[in-house]
Coordinates of C-alpha atoms in Angstrom, one line a residue:
M1 CA 107.6 13.3 -0.1
Q2 CA 107.1 12.0 3.4
S3 CA 110.4 13.4 4.6
L4 CA 109.7 16.7 2.8
R5 CA 106.4 17.0 4.7
F6 CA 108.2 16.6 8.1
I7 CA 110.5 19.5 7.1
I8 CA 107.9 22.0 5.7
I9 CA 105.4 21.7 8.6
P10 CA 107.8 22.8 11.4
V11 CA 109.1 25.7 9.2
I12 CA 105.5 26.9 8.7
I13 CA 104.8 26.7 12.5
L14 CA 107.9 28.6 13.3
G15 CA 107.1 31.3 10.7
L16 CA 103.6 31.8 12.1
G17 CA 105.0 32.1 15.7
Y18 CA 107.5 34.7 14.6
L19 CA 104.7 36.8 13.0
I20 CA 102.6 36.6 16.1
Y21 CA 105.5 37.6 18.3
S22 CA 106.4 40.5 16.1
Q23 CA 102.8 41.9 16.4
I24 CA 102.9 41.6 20.2
K25 CA 106.3 43.2 20.5
Q26 CA 105.5 46.2 18.3
P27 CA 104.8 49.4 20.6
T28 CA 101.4 50.9 20.4
T29 CA 101.1 54.7 20.1
K30 CA 98.8 56.4 22.7
P31 CA 96.9 59.5 21.7
K32 CA 98.3 62.6 23.3
K33 CA 96.1 64.4 25.8
P34 CA 95.6 68.1 25.4
P35 CA 97.6 70.2 27.9
G36 CA 95.5 71.0 31.0
I37 CA 95.1 74.3 32.9
R38 CA 96.8 74.3 36.4
K39 CA 94.4 75.2 39.1
A40 CA 95.4 77.7 41.8
P41 CA 95.5 76.3 45.4
K42 CA 92.6 77.2 47.6
T43 CA 93.0 78.7 51.1
K44 CA 90.8 80.1 53.8
V45 CA 91.6 83.6 55.0
I46 CA 90.8 86.0 57.8
E47 CA 91.2 89.7 58.1
L48 CA 93.9 91.0 60.5
H49 CA 93.1 93.9 62.8
V50 CA 95.5 96.4 64.5
E51 CA 94.2 96.8 68.0
N52 CA 95.1 97.4 71.6
Y53 CA 95.4 94.2 73.6
T54 CA 95.4 93.6 77.3
S55 CA 97.1 90.3 78.1
S56 CA 97.0 88.3 81.3
I57 CA 99.7 86.4 83.0
E58 CA 99.0 83.2 84.9
S59 CA 101.0 82.2 88.0
N60 CA 100.3 80.2 91.1
G61 CA 100.7 80.3 94.9
I62 CA 99.7 78.9 98.3
I63 CA 97.1 80.5 100.5
N64 CA 98.7 81.7 103.7
A65 CA 97.3 83.3 106.9
H66 CA 98.5 86.9 107.1
N67 CA 98.8 86.6 110.9
E68 CA 99.5 83.2 112.5
V69 CA 100.8 82.9 116.1
N70 CA 101.4 80.5 118.9
L71 CA 99.0 81.5 121.6
T72 CA 100.7 81.7 125.1
S73 CA 99.6 82.6 128.6
Q74 CA 100.8 85.8 130.2
V75 CA 100.7 84.2 133.6
P76 CA 101.6 80.7 134.9
G77 CA 98.9 78.4 136.2
R78 CA 96.9 75.2 135.8
I79 CA 94.3 74.8 133.1
V80 CA 90.9 74.1 134.5
K81 CA 88.7 74.7 131.4
I82 CA 89.0 74.6 127.7
H83 CA 86.1 76.3 125.7
P84 CA 84.7 74.8 122.5
Q85 CA 86.1 77.7 120.5
F86 CA 89.6 76.4 121.2
E87 CA 89.2 73.1 119.5
D88 CA 91.0 72.3 116.3
G89 CA 89.4 74.1 113.4
A90 CA 87.0 76.2 115.5
F91 CA 86.3 79.8 114.7
F92 CA 86.5 82.5 117.4
T93 CA 86.1 86.3 117.7
K94 CA 88.3 88.8 119.3
G95 CA 87.9 88.8 123.1
T96 CA 86.3 85.3 123.3
I97 CA 87.5 83.3 126.3
L98 CA 89.4 80.2 125.0
L99 CA 91.0 78.7 128.2
E100 CA 90.7 79.3 131.9
L101 CA 93.4 78.9 134.6
E102 CA 92.8 78.1 138.2
E103 CA 91.8 81.3 140.0
A104 CA 92.6 80.6 143.6
D105 CA 96.2 81.9 143.6
F106 CA 95.2 85.0 141.7
L107 CA 92.3 85.8 144.1
T108 CA 94.7 85.5 147.0
S109 CA 97.1 88.0 145.3
V110 CA 94.2 90.4 144.8
A111 CA 93.1 90.2 148.4
S112 CA 96.7 90.7 149.6
A113 CA 97.2 93.7 147.4
E114 CA 93.9 95.2 148.6
A115 CA 95.0 94.8 152.2
M116 CA 98.3 96.5 151.5
L117 CA 96.6 99.4 149.8
A118 CA 94.2 99.8 152.7
Q119 CA 97.1 99.9 155.2
A120 CA 99.1 102.3 153.0
S121 CA 96.0 104.5 152.6
A122 CA 95.4 104.6 156.4
S123 CA 99.1 105.5 157.1
H124 CA 98.9 108.2 154.5
A125 CA 95.8 109.7 156.0
Q126 CA 97.5 109.7 159.5
E127 CA 100.6 111.3 158.1
K128 CA 98.6 113.9 156.3
A129 CA 96.9 114.8 159.5
R130 CA 100.2 115.1 161.3
S131 CA 101.6 117.4 158.7
E132 CA 98.6 119.7 158.9
Q133 CA 98.8 119.8 162.7
A134 CA 102.5 120.6 162.5
R135 CA 101.8 123.6 160.3
L136 CA 99.1 124.8 162.7
N137 CA 101.5 124.5 165.7
W138 CA 104.1 126.5 163.8
E139 CA 101.7 129.3 163.1
D140 CA 100.5 129.2 166.8
L141 CA 104.1 129.9 167.9
G142 CA 104.0 133.1 165.9
Y143 CA 106.7 132.4 163.4
D144 CA 106.5 134.6 160.3
E145 CA 108.8 132.6 158.0
E146 CA 107.7 129.5 156.1
P147 CA 108.4 126.3 158.0
N148 CA 110.8 123.8 156.4
E149 CA 109.8 120.4 155.2
L150 CA 111.0 118.5 158.3
V151 CA 108.9 120.7 160.6
I152 CA 105.7 120.1 158.8
R153 CA 106.6 116.4 158.0
L154 CA 106.5 116.7 154.2
T155 CA 109.1 114.0 153.7
Q156 CA 107.1 111.5 155.8
L157 CA 103.9 112.6 153.9
R158 CA 105.6 112.0 150.5
E159 CA 106.8 108.6 151.7
S160 CA 103.3 107.5 152.8
E161 CA 101.9 108.8 149.5
A162 CA 104.5 106.7 147.6
R163 CA 103.5 103.6 149.6
V164 CA 99.9 104.3 148.6
N165 CA 100.9 104.5 144.9
S166 CA 102.9 101.3 145.2
A167 CA 100.1 99.4 146.8
S168 CA 97.7 100.7 144.1
T169 CA 100.1 99.5 141.4
Q170 CA 100.4 96.1 143.1
L171 CA 96.6 95.8 143.3
A172 CA 96.2 96.7 139.6
Q173 CA 98.9 94.1 138.7
A174 CA 97.1 91.5 140.8
E175 CA 93.8 92.3 139.1
R176 CA 95.4 92.1 135.7
N177 CA 96.9 88.7 136.5
F178 CA 93.5 87.6 137.7
N179 CA 91.9 88.7 134.4
R180 CA 94.7 87.0 132.5
S181 CA 93.8 83.7 134.1
K182 CA 91.0 83.8 131.4
I183 CA 92.9 83.6 128.2
K184 CA 91.1 85.5 125.4
A185 CA 91.4 85.5 121.7
P186 CA 93.6 88.4 120.5
F187 CA 91.8 88.7 117.1
D188 CA 89.1 87.1 115.0
G189 CA 90.5 83.8 113.9
R190 CA 90.6 80.1 113.8
V191 CA 92.4 77.3 115.6
R192 CA 94.9 75.4 113.6
K193 CA 96.1 73.1 116.4
R194 CA 95.4 72.9 120.2
L195 CA 98.5 71.9 122.1
V196 CA 97.4 71.6 125.7
G197 CA 94.8 69.9 127.8
V198 CA 92.8 70.3 131.1
S199 CA 94.9 70.1 134.3
Q200 CA 98.1 70.8 132.4
A201 CA 100.3 73.4 134.2
V202 CA 101.6 76.1 131.9
S203 CA 104.0 79.0 132.1
G204 CA 104.4 82.2 130.1
S205 CA 106.5 80.4 127.5
T206 CA 104.2 77.4 127.0
P207 CA 102.5 77.4 123.6
L208 CA 98.8 76.7 124.1
G209 CA 97.9 76.3 120.5
N210 CA 98.4 77.6 117.0
I211 CA 95.9 80.2 115.8
F212 CA 95.5 82.4 112.7
A213 CA 93.5 85.4 111.7
V214 CA 90.6 85.0 109.3
D215 CA 89.7 88.6 108.3
Y216 CA 91.8 88.1 105.2
A217 CA 94.5 85.8 103.8
E218 CA 97.5 86.3 101.6
V219 CA 99.1 84.4 98.7
R220 CA 102.7 84.8 97.5
I221 CA 102.7 84.9 93.7
P222 CA 106.0 84.4 91.8
I223 CA 106.6 86.8 88.9
S224 CA 109.5 86.0 86.6
A225 CA 111.9 88.8 85.7
K226 CA 110.8 88.7 82.0
E227 CA 107.1 89.3 83.0
M228 CA 107.7 92.2 85.4
P229 CA 108.0 94.9 82.6
H230 CA 104.5 93.9 81.3
L231 CA 102.8 94.3 84.7
N232 CA 101.7 97.3 86.8
L233 CA 102.7 96.0 90.2
P234 CA 102.5 98.2 93.3
E235 CA 106.1 99.1 94.4
N236 CA 105.4 102.0 96.7
P237 CA 102.9 102.4 99.5
D238 CA 100.8 104.9 97.5
D239 CA 100.6 102.7 94.4
P240 CA 97.1 101.3 93.6
S241 CA 96.4 97.7 94.1
V242 CA 96.0 95.3 91.2
D243 CA 92.8 93.3 90.9
I244 CA 93.4 89.6 90.1
T245 CA 91.4 86.4 90.0
L246 CA 92.2 83.1 91.7
Y247 CA 91.2 79.6 90.7
D248 CA 91.3 76.2 92.4
A249 CA 94.6 74.5 91.4
L250 CA 93.5 71.1 92.9
D251 CA 90.2 70.7 91.0
E252 CA 90.3 71.9 87.4
K253 CA 86.5 71.3 87.1
N254 CA 85.9 73.8 89.9
Q255 CA 84.9 77.0 88.0
T256 CA 84.8 79.2 91.2
I257 CA 86.5 82.5 90.8
W258 CA 87.9 84.2 94.0
P259 CA 88.7 88.0 93.7
A260 CA 91.9 89.2 95.2
K261 CA 94.2 92.3 95.1
I262 CA 97.9 92.5 94.8
I263 CA 98.7 95.0 97.5
R264 CA 102.5 95.0 97.6
T265 CA 105.7 93.2 96.3
E266 CA 108.6 91.9 98.3
G267 CA 111.7 94.0 98.2
T268 CA 114.1 91.3 96.9
L269 CA 114.3 88.7 94.3
D270 CA 114.3 85.0 95.2
E271 CA 118.0 83.9 95.2
S272 CA 117.3 80.6 93.6
S273 CA 114.7 81.4 91.0
L274 CA 115.4 85.2 90.6
E275 CA 111.6 85.7 90.8
L276 CA 109.8 88.6 92.4
F277 CA 107.0 87.6 94.8
A278 CA 103.8 89.7 94.7
I279 CA 101.6 89.6 97.8
A280 CA 97.9 89.3 97.1
K281 CA 95.2 89.9 99.7
I282 CA 92.0 87.7 99.8
S283 CA 89.2 89.3 101.9
D284 CA 87.0 86.9 103.8
P285 CA 88.8 83.8 102.6
F286 CA 86.5 81.4 104.4
G287 CA 83.3 82.8 102.9
R288 CA 81.7 83.7 106.2
N289 CA 80.2 86.9 104.8
S290 CA 79.7 85.8 101.1
T291 CA 78.4 82.9 99.1
L292 CA 81.8 81.9 97.8
P293 CA 83.3 78.5 98.9
P294 CA 86.1 78.8 101.4
L295 CA 89.7 79.1 100.6
R296 CA 91.7 77.0 103.1
I297 CA 95.1 77.8 104.5
G298 CA 97.7 75.8 102.5
Q299 CA 95.4 75.4 99.5
P300 CA 97.2 75.9 96.1
V301 CA 95.6 78.3 93.7
N302 CA 96.2 79.6 90.1
A303 CA 96.3 83.3 89.7
K304 CA 95.4 85.4 86.6
I305 CA 97.1 88.8 86.6
P306 CA 96.1 91.5 84.1
G307 CA 99.1 93.0 82.2
K308 CA 99.7 96.3 80.6
I309 CA 97.8 97.3 77.5
L310 CA 99.8 96.5 74.3
E311 CA 99.1 99.2 71.7
K312 CA 98.8 98.6 68.0
V313 CA 99.3 94.9 68.0
I314 CA 98.0 92.1 65.8
K315 CA 96.6 88.7 67.0
I316 CA 97.6 85.8 64.8
P317 CA 95.9 82.4 65.3
R318 CA 98.5 79.7 66.1
G319 CA 97.2 77.5 63.4
A320 CA 98.2 80.1 60.8
V321 CA 101.9 80.2 61.9
R322 CA 104.1 77.9 59.9
Q323 CA 107.6 76.7 60.5
L324 CA 110.3 79.3 61.4
R325 CA 107.5 81.5 62.6
R326 CA 106.3 82.4 59.1
I327 CA 102.8 83.6 58.1
Y328 CA 101.3 83.9 54.7
I329 CA 99.4 87.0 53.6
I330 CA 97.3 87.5 50.5
D331 CA 97.3 90.5 48.1
R332 CA 93.7 91.5 47.9
E333 CA 93.9 92.7 44.3
K334 CA 96.3 90.2 42.7
L335 CA 95.3 87.2 44.9
T336 CA 98.9 86.3 45.4
M337 CA 100.5 84.8 48.5
H338 CA 103.6 86.1 50.2
G339 CA 105.3 84.7 53.3
I340 CA 106.8 86.9 56.0
S341 CA 108.6 86.1 59.3
V342 CA 107.2 87.4 62.5
E343 CA 108.5 87.9 66.0
P344 CA 105.9 87.4 68.8
I345 CA 106.0 89.7 71.8
R346 CA 103.4 87.6 73.7
E347 CA 101.9 84.1 73.2
T348 CA 98.7 82.6 74.3
Q349 CA 97.3 79.1 73.9
S350 CA 95.4 80.1 70.8
H351 CA 97.3 83.2 69.4
I352 CA 100.6 84.9 69.1
I353 CA 100.7 88.7 69.5
I354 CA 103.0 90.7 67.2
Q355 CA 103.8 94.3 66.4
D356 CA 104.6 94.8 62.7
D357 CA 104.1 98.1 60.9
S358 CA 104.2 96.4 57.5
I359 CA 100.9 94.6 58.2
K360 CA 98.1 97.0 57.7
E361 CA 94.5 97.0 59.0
G362 CA 92.4 94.4 57.0
T363 CA 95.3 92.4 55.6
L364 CA 94.3 88.9 54.6
L365 CA 96.0 86.0 56.4
S366 CA 96.0 82.5 55.1
T367 CA 94.9 80.0 57.7
T368 CA 94.9 76.8 55.7
P369 CA 98.0 74.5 56.1
M370 CA 99.5 74.0 52.6
P371 CA 102.6 72.4 51.2
W372 CA 105.3 74.9 50.2
I373 CA 104.5 77.2 47.4
P374 CA 106.7 80.0 46.1
D375 CA 106.0 83.6 46.9
G376 CA 103.8 85.3 44.4
S377 CA 101.7 82.2 43.6
K378 CA 98.1 82.7 42.7
V379 CA 95.5 81.4 45.2
E380 CA 91.8 81.1 45.5
I381 CA 90.4 82.4 48.8
T382 CA 87.4 81.8 50.9
F383 CA 86.7 83.8 54.1
E384 CA 86.8 81.9 57.3
E385 CA 84.1 82.6 60.0
T386 CA 85.0 85.2 62.6
L387 CA 86.6 83.7 65.7
K388 CA 84.2 83.5 68.6
E389 CA 84.8 85.3 71.8
S390 CA 85.0 82.0 73.6
D391 CA 88.2 81.3 71.6
D392 CA 89.8 84.4 73.2
A393 CA 89.0 83.1 76.7
E394 CA 92.2 81.1 76.6
D395 CA 94.2 84.3 76.0
G396 CA 94.4 84.7 79.8
K397 CA 97.1 82.1 79.9
T398 CA 100.1 84.0 78.4
T399 CA 103.8 83.7 78.5
L400 CA 106.6 86.1 77.7
I401 CA 108.7 85.5 74.6
S402 CA 112.4 85.9 75.2
P403 CA 113.8 88.9 73.3

């Protein structure tokens, strides 16, 4: 009995363990869920409008003086005085005396020329009297024919008259040289750099300083070959100028706008860049007659140039353009989405500009980024708020899309 107990108990334990294991191992059946209804994806939409659009092209350039020269003296001499208007950066007006040369030699030349003129005038007066007396003598002798030139001393009279004219010319030259000893400003301008000092001897070829005109300045603006067809640039003298705006390229926080006009274009393309340079005129660049801050010579600026009017185009927000330049439009009646490829003709920082006859006025455009969904899929739409005008301010910065 004792041995039988030791056999039965382990068998019972093993049997109970097997039953427990079988219960755990048996798969449980989960209740099936009823099939759900698939929801249509939601998207925000805007209405597209067919409109005329005036784009702007942004370029840059450097402010240059339209007339900059090295001032020189017309006569040699020694500098005895430099006026404040000839210091570096000083403004001056046309006719202002900038430097003075020593006058002594010029005064001597004037006095000598005056003496020569007086002597020639006296000789001419004497010769004229002799000629008149010779004619009277000829008439007293009873000759009926006209006396020849030698008899009435016409050749001597012409010689004395020529000497008077020569002396007058020499006096005028001496007086001009005396006046030129005071070197005057040839135009309204400003001094870039003075190159001479007091007591320095100068000749007619000595540069006295570098000066430039301030009535207006110019800026050369590069225009790429791709952009030229989209601009109305003046090519001929009778073509109207183009109003543009300039901005400070050194300080982006500077919101000052300087008006300018493109008045002409250069006749050739740049050999290295194949760009055409347009010349813009800035009136009163130093703000002497306005409240605008000055534009300094050599200052870099950004230029915004209005382009031609693009007719019957559509503005597409950049955020609505998917890969491969595809956009998704919504069928108003069926509320289904369809993707189409577009080819921009212009691009701005916030939009692309397209021409597509298949897109009609009021077409709905999806603006919500979504994973790929097949064409014809149903969607739920909500209208997005109309873009503010401030969003379009960035449209001035445009680039041309290669064909």
